[in-house]
CSV table of C-alpha atoms in Angstrom, one decimal:
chain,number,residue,atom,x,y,z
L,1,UNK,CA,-4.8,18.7,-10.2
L,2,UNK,CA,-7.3,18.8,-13.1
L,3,UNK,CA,-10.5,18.9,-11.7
L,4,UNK,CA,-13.1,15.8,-12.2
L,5,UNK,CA,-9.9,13.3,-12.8
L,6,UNK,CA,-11.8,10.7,-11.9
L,7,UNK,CA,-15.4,11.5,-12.6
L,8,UNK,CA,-17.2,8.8,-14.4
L,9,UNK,CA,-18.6,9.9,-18.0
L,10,UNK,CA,-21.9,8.6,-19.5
L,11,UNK,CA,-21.7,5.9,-22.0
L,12,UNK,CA,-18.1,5.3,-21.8
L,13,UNK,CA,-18.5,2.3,-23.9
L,14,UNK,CA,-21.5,2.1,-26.3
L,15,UNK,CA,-23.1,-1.0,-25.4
L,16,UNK,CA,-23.9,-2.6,-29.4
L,17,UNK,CA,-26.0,-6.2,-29.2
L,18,UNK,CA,-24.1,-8.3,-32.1
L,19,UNK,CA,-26.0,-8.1,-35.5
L,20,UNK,CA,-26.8,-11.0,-36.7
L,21,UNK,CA,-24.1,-13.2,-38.2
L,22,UNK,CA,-21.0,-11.8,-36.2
L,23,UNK,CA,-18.8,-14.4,-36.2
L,24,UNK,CA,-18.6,-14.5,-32.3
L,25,UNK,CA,-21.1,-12.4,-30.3
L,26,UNK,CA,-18.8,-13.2,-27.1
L,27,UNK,CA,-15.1,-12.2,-28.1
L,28,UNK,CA,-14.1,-10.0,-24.9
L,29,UNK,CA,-13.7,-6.5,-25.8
L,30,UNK,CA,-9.9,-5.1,-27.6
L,31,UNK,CA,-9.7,-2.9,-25.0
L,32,UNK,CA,-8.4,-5.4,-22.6
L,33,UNK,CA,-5.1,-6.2,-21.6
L,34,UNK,CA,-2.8,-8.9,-20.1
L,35,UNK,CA,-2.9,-8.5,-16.6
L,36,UNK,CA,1.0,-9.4,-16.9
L,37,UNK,CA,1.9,-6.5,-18.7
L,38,UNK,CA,1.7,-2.8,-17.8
L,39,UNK,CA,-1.9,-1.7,-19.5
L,40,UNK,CA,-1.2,1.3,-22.2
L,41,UNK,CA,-3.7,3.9,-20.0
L,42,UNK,CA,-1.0,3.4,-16.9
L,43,UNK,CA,-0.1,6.6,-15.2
L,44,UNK,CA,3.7,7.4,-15.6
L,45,UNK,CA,5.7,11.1,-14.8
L,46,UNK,CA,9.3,9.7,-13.8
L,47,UNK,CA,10.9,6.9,-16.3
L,48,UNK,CA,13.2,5.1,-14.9
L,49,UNK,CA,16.2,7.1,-16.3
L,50,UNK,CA,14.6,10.3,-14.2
L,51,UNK,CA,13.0,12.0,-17.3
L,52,UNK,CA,9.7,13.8,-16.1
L,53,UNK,CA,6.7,13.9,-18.1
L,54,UNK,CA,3.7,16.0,-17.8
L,55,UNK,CA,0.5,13.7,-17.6
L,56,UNK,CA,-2.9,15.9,-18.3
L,57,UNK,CA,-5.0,14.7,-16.1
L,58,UNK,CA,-2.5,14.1,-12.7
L,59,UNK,CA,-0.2,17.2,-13.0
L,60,UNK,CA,2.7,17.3,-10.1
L,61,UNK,CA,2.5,19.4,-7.1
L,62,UNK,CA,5.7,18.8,-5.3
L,63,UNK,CA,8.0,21.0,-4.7
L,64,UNK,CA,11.8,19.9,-4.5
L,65,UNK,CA,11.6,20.2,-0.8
L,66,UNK,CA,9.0,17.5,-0.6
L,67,UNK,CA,10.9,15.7,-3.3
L,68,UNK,CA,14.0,15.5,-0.9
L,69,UNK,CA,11.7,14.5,1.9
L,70,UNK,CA,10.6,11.6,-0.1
L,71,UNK,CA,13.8,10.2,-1.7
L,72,UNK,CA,15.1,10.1,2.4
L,73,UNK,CA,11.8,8.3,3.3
L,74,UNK,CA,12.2,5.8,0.8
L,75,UNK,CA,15.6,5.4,1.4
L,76,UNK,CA,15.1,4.8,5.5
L,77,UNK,CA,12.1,2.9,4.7
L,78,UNK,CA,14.0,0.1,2.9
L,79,UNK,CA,16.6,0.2,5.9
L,80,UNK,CA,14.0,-0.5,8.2
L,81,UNK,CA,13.3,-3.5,5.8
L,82,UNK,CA,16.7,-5.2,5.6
L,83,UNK,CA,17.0,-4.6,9.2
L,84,UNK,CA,14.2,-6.5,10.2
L,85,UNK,CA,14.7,-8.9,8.2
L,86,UNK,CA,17.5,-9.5,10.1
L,87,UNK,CA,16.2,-9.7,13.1
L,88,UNK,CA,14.2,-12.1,11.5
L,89,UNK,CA,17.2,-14.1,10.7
L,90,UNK,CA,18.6,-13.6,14.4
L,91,UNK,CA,15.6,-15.1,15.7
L,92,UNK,CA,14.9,-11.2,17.7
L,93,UNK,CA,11.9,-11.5,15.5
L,94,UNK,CA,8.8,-14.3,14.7
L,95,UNK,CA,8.2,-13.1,11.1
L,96,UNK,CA,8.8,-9.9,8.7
L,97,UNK,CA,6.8,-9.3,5.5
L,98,UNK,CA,9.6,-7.4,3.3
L,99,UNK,CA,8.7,-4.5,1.0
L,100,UNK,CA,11.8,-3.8,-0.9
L,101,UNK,CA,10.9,-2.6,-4.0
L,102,UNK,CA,7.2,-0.8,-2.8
L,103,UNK,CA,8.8,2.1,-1.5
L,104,UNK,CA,7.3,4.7,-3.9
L,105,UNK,CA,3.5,3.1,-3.0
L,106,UNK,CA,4.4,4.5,0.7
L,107,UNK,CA,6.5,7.7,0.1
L,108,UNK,CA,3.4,8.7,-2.4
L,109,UNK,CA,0.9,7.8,0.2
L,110,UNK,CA,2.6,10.1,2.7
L,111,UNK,CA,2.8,13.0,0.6
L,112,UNK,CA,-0.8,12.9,-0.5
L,113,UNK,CA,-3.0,12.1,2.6
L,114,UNK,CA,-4.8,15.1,4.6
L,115,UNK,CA,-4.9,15.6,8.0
L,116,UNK,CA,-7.8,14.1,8.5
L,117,UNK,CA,-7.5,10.7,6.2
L,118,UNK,CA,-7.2,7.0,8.0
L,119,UNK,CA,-5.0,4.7,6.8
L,120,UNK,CA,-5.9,0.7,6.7
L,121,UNK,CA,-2.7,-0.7,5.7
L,122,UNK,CA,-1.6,-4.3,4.7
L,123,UNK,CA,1.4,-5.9,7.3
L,124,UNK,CA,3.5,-4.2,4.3
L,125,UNK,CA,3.5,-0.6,5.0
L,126,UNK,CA,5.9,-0.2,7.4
L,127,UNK,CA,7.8,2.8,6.2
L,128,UNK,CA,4.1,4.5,5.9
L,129,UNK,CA,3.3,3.6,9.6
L,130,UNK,CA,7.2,5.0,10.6
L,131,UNK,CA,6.6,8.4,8.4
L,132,UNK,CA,3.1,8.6,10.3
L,133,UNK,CA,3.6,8.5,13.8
L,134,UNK,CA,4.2,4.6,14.4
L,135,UNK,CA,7.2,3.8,16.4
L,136,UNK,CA,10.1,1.4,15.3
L,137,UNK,CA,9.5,-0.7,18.4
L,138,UNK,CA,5.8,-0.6,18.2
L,139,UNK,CA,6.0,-2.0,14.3
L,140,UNK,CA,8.6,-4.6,15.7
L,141,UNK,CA,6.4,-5.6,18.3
L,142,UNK,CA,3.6,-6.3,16.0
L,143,UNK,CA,6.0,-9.4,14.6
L,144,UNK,CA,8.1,-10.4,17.8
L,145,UNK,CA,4.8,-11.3,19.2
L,146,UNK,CA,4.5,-8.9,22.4
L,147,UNK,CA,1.6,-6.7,21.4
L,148,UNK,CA,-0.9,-6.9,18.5
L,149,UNK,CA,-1.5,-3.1,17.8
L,150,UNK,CA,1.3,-0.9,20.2
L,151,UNK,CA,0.1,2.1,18.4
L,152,UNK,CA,-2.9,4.8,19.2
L,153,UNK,CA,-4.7,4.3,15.9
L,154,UNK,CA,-6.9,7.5,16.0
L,155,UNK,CA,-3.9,9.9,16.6
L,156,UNK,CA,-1.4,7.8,13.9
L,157,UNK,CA,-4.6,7.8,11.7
L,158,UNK,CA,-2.7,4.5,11.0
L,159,UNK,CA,-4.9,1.2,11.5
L,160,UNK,CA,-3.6,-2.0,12.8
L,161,UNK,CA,-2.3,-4.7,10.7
L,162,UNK,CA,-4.6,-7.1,9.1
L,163,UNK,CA,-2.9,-10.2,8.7
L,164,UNK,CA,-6.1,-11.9,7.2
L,165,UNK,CA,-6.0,-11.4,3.3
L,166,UNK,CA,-8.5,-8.9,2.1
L,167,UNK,CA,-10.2,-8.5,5.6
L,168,UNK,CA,-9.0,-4.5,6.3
L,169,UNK,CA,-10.7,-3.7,2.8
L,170,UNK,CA,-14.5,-4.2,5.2
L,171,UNK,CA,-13.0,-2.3,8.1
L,172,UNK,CA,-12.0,0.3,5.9
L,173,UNK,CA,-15.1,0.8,4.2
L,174,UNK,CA,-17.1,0.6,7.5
L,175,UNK,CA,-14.6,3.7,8.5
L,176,UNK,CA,-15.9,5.8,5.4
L,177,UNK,CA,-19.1,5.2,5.9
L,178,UNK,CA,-18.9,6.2,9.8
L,179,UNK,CA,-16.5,9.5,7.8
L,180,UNK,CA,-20.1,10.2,6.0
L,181,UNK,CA,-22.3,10.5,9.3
L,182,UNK,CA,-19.8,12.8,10.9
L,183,UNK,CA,-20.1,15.0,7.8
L,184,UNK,CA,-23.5,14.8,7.7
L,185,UNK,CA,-23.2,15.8,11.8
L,186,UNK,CA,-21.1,18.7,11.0
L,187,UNK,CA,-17.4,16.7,11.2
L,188,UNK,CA,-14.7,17.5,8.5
L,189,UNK,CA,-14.7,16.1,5.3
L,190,UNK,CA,-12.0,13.3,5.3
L,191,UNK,CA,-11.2,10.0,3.7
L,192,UNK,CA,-10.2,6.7,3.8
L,193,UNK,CA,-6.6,5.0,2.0
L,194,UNK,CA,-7.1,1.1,1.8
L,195,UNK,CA,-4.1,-0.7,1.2
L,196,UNK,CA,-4.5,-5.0,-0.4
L,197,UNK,CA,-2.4,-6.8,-2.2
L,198,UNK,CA,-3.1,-8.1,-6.1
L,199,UNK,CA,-3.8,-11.1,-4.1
L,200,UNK,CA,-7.0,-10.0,-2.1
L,201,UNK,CA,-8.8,-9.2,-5.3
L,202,UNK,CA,-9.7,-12.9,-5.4
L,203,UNK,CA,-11.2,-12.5,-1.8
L,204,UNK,CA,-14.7,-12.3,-0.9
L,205,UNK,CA,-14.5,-10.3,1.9
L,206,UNK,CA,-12.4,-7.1,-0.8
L,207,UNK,CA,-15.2,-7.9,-3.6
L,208,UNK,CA,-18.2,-7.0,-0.8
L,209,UNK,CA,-16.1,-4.5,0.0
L,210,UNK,CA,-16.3,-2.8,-3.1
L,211,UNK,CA,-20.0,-3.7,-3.4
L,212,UNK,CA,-20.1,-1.5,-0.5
L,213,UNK,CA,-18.2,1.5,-1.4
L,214,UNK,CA,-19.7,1.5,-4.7
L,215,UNK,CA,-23.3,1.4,-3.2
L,216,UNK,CA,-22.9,3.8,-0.4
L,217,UNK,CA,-20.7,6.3,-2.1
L,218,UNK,CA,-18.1,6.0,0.8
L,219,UNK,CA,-15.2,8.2,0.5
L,220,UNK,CA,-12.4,5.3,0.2
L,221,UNK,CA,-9.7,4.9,-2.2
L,222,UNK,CA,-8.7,1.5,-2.8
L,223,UNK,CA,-4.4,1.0,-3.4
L,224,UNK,CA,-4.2,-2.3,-5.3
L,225,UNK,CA,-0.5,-2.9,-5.0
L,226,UNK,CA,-0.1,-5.1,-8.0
L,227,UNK,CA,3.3,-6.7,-6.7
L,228,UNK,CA,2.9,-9.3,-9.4
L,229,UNK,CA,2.8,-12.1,-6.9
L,230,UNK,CA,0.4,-13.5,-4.4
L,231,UNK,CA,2.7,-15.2,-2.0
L,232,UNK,CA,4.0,-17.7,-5.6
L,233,UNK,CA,1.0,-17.5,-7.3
L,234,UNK,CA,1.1,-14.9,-10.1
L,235,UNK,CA,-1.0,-12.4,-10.9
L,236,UNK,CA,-2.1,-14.5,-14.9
L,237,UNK,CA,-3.8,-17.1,-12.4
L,238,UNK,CA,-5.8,-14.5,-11.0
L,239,UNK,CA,-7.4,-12.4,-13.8
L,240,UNK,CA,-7.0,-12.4,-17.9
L,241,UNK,CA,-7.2,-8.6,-17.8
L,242,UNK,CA,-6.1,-5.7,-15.8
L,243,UNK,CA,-6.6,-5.6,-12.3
L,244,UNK,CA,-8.1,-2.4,-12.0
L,245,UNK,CA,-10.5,-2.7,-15.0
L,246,UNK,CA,-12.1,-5.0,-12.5
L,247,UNK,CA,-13.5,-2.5,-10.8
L,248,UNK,CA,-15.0,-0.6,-13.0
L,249,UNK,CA,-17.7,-3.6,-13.2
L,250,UNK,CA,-18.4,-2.1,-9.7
L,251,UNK,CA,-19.0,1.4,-10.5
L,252,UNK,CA,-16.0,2.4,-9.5
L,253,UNK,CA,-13.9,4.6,-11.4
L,254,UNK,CA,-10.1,3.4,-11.3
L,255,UNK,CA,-6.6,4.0,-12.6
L,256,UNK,CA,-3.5,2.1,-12.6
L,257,UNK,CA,-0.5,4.1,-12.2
L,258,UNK,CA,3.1,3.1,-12.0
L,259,UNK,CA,3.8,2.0,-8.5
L,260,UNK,CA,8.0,2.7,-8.8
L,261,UNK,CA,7.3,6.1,-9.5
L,262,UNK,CA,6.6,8.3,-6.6
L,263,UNK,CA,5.7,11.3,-8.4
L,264,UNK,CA,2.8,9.7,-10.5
L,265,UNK,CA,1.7,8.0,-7.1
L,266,UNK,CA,1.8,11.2,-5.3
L,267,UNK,CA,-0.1,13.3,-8.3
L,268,UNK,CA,-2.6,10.1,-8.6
L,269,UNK,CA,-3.5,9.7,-4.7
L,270,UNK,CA,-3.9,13.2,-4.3
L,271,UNK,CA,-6.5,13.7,-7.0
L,272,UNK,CA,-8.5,10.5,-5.8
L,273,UNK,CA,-8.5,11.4,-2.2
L,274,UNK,CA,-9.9,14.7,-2.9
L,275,UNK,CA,-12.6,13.5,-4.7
L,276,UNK,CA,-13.4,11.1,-2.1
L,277,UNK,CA,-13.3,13.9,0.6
L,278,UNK,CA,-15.6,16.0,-1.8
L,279,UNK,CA,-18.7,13.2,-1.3
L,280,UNK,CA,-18.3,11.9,-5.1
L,281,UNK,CA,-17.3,8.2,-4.1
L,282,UNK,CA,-15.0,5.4,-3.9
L,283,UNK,CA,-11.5,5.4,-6.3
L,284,UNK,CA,-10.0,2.4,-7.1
L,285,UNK,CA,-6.2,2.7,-7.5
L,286,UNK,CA,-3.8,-0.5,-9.4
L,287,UNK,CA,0.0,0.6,-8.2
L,288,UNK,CA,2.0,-1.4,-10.5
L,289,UNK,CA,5.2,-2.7,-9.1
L,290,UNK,CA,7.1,-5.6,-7.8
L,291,UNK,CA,7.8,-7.4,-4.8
L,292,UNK,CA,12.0,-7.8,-5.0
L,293,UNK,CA,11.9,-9.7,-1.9
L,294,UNK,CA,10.6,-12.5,-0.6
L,295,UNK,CA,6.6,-12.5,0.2
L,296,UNK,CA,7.5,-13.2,4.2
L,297,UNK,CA,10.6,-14.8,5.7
L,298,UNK,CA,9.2,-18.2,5.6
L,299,UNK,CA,9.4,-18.2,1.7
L,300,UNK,CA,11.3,-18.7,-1.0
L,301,UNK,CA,10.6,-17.2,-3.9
L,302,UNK,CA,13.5,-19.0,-5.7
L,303,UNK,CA,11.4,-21.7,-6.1
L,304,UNK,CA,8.5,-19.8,-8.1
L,305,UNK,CA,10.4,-17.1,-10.1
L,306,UNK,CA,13.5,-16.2,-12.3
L,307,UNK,CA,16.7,-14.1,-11.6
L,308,UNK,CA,15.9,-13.0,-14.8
L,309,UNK,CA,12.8,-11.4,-13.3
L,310,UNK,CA,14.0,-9.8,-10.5
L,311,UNK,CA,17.2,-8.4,-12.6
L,312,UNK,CA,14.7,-6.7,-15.1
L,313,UNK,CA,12.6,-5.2,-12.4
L,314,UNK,CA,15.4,-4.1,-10.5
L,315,UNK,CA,15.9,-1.5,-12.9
L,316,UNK,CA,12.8,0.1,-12.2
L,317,UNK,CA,14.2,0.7,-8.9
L,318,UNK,CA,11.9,3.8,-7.5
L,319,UNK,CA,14.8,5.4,-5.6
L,320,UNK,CA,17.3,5.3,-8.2
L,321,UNK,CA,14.9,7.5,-10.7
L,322,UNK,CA,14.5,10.1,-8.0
L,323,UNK,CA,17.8,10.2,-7.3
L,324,UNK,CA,19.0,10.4,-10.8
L,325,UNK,CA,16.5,13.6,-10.9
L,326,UNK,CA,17.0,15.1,-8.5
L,327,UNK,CA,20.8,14.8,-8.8
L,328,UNK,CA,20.5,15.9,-12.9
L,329,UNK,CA,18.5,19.4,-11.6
L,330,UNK,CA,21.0,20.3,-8.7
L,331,UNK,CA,18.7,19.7,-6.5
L,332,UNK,CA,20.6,17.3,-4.3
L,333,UNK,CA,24.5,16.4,-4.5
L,334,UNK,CA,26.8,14.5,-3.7
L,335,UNK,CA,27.4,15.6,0.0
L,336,UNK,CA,23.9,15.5,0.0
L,337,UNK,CA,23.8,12.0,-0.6
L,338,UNK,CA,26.9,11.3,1.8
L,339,UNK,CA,25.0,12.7,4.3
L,340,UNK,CA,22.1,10.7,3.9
L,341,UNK,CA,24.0,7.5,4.1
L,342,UNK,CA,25.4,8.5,7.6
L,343,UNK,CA,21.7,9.3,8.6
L,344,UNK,CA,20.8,6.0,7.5
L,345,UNK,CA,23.4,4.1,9.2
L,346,UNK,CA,22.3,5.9,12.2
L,347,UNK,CA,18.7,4.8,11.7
L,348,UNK,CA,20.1,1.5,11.0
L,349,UNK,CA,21.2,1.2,14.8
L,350,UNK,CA,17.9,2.8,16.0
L,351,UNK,CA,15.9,0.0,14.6
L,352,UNK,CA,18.3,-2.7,15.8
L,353,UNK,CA,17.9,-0.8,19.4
L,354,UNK,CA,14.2,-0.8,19.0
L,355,UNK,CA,13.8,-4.2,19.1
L,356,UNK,CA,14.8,-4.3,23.1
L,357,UNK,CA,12.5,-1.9,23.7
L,358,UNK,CA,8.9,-4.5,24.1
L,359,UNK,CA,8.7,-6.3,27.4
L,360,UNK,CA,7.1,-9.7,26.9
L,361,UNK,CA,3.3,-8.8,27.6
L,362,UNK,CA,1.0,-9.5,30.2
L,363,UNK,CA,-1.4,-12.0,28.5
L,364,UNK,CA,-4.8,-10.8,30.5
L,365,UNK,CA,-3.9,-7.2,29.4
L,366,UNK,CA,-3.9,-7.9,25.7
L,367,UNK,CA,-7.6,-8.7,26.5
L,368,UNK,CA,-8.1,-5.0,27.5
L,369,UNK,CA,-8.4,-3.6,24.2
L,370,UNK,CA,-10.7,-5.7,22.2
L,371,UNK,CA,-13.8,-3.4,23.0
L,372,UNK,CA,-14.2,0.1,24.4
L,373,UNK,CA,-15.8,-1.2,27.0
L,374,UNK,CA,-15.3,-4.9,28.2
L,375,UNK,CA,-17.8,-7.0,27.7
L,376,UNK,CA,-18.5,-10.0,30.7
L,377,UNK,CA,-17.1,-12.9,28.2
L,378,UNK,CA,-14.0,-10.7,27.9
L,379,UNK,CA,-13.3,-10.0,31.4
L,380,UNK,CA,-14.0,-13.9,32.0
L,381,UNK,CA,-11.7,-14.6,29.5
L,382,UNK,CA,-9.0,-12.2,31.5
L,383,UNK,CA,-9.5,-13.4,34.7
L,384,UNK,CA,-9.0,-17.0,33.4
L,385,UNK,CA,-6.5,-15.9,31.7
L,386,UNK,CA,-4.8,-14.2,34.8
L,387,UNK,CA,-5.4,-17.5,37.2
L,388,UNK,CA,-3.5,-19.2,34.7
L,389,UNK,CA,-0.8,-17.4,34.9
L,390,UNK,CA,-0.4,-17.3,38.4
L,391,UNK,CA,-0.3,-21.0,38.5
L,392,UNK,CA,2.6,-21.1,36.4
């Protein structure tokens, strides 16, 4: 990793006032770029024909061990999607937000955070919750409706969902800030990895967010997965330029890197999360992919987008690319790879089992979590709760 990646330099654009007579004092700068269209400065290190390119400022430190390790996360990850979405189709399940297509955001993710780093994820990173700790039926319960977080959040360092757009991007920043005190109290240095959608950047409750890091220096790195589609809205209606120029109008420095290509993620999220942990500020990170599913399993998309559209991205595939290079340098073969399909179909049937695993809940007990310690309106609220159900 080249050290100061993402160090901000002084006068990075000389401010000129327009002389008088310029034709148009207001023309928006030529360095901006369709928000449609990948911007020029995006981080790439795997095409998707599985070349490798060196990038100078985000070299790769992965061995072919973790590159294994990755290509079978990605691969079980996207199981885990299409069985759920099943369930979702039996009716074993309320609602499923698919991720096919995002795998490389989460495989990255994994093989960059420390120890020590929290994770406030959308209700998309399921194969990031899996590889951290989460159990299959306590991500299942989250959408059959029998718990709201099943998980221990401080020993997953995984964060419960936040189905409210943009809402985790305050919790997570709060979290950094409280990361700052311990430091300051003698704790380890550690970090914060804040997952929202291209969609929340049009939220107020992500823009005071970055307000915040910015202001307070908090040692959070925002992941902007730019999936090109806020539920059938795209990303054009949102913002004429790049999504993660935005940021810099924060004082945030920030990148955009190709979201489909694990490597680049991995290399990228590993140089911002150490400078977050070293006390020099928020990151702000755009992971350019594609959503090939459906936003949840009450849409369409059909109705808003192309074949055309999906066929092209499709061949961005992030698993294929790995697998071509990894399969090109020996690395892996094909026994390898028959291997891994029987481990999948294996997992296949673990997630289908995990399903049966979450007893309908006790309504007064999902009150039991809300605060440490229960406050008088929440304990009414049980009690009531309780009595109610006893008069069933």
């Amino acid at each position: 990793m080249r050290d100061g990646a993402f160090d901000q330099e002084e006068d990075v654009t000389e401010n000129k006032c327009a002389d008088e007579g310029d034709a148009d004092p207001f023309v928006l700068p030529a360095r901006q770029h369709p928000v449609d269209r990948p911007d020029p400065a995006m981080v790439r290190i795997l095409d998707e024909q599985g070349h490798l390119t060196e990038h100078p400022s985000f070299p790769v430190d992965l061995s072919d061990d973790d590159l294994v390790k990755a290509l079978e996360m990605m691969v079980m990850t996207r199981r885990l999607d299409v069985e759920a979405t099943a369930l979702q189709r039996h009716g074993e399940l309320g609602l499923w937000p698919p991720l096919l297509g995002q795998e490389a955001t989460q495989a990255g993710a994994w093989l960059a955070l420390g120890g020590e780093d929290q994770v406030f994820p959308t209700y998309r990173e399921q194969g990031l919750a899996h590889a951290m700790g989460v159990s299959l039926a306590d991500i299942l319960g989250a959408w059959d409706g029998t718990s709201h977080c099943g998980w221990d959040t401080v020993t997953t360092h995984f964060s419960a969902y936040p189905v409210m757009i943009g809402s985790g991007t305050l919790h997570a920043v709060g979290y950094a800030m409280g990361i700052q005190r311990d430091v300051e109290a003698g704790g380890a240095p550690a970090a914060v990895l804040d997952f929202h959608g291209d969609g929340a950047m049009s939220e107020g409750d992500t823009n005071e967010a970055y307000v915040f890091a910015a202001s307070m220096n908090a040692p959070v790195v925002f992941v902007c997965v730019n999936n090109q589609w806020a539920i059938s809205e795209p990303t054009k209606v949102q913002s004429p330029s790049s999504l993660f120029r935005r940021a810099i109008g924060f004082g945030i420095p920030a990148v955009q890197v190709d979201g489909n290509d694990v490597m680049a993620m991995t290399a990228v999220l590993r140089s911002a999360l150490d400078h977050a942990r070293s006390g020099k500020g928020p990151v702000f990170v755009e992971a350019w992919t594609f959503r090939m599913g459906a936003h949840t399993t009450t849409d369409d998309p059909a109705r808003y987008r192309t074949a055309e559209e999906e066929s092209t991205w499709g061949k961005t595939d992030p698993i294929i690319r790995l697998r071509i290079y990894l399969q090109d340098r020996g690395v892996i073969d094909q026994a390898w790879l028959d291997g891994l399909a029987e481990r999948e179909e294996a997992f296949g049937a673990e997630v289908r089992a995990a399903v049966h695993e979450n007893a309908a809940p006790v309504m007064a007990e999902l009150m039991s979590d809300v605060y440490a310690e229960p406050t008088p309106d929440v304990l009414a609220d049980a009690e009531e709760i309780a009595s109610w159900e006893e008069d069933k």
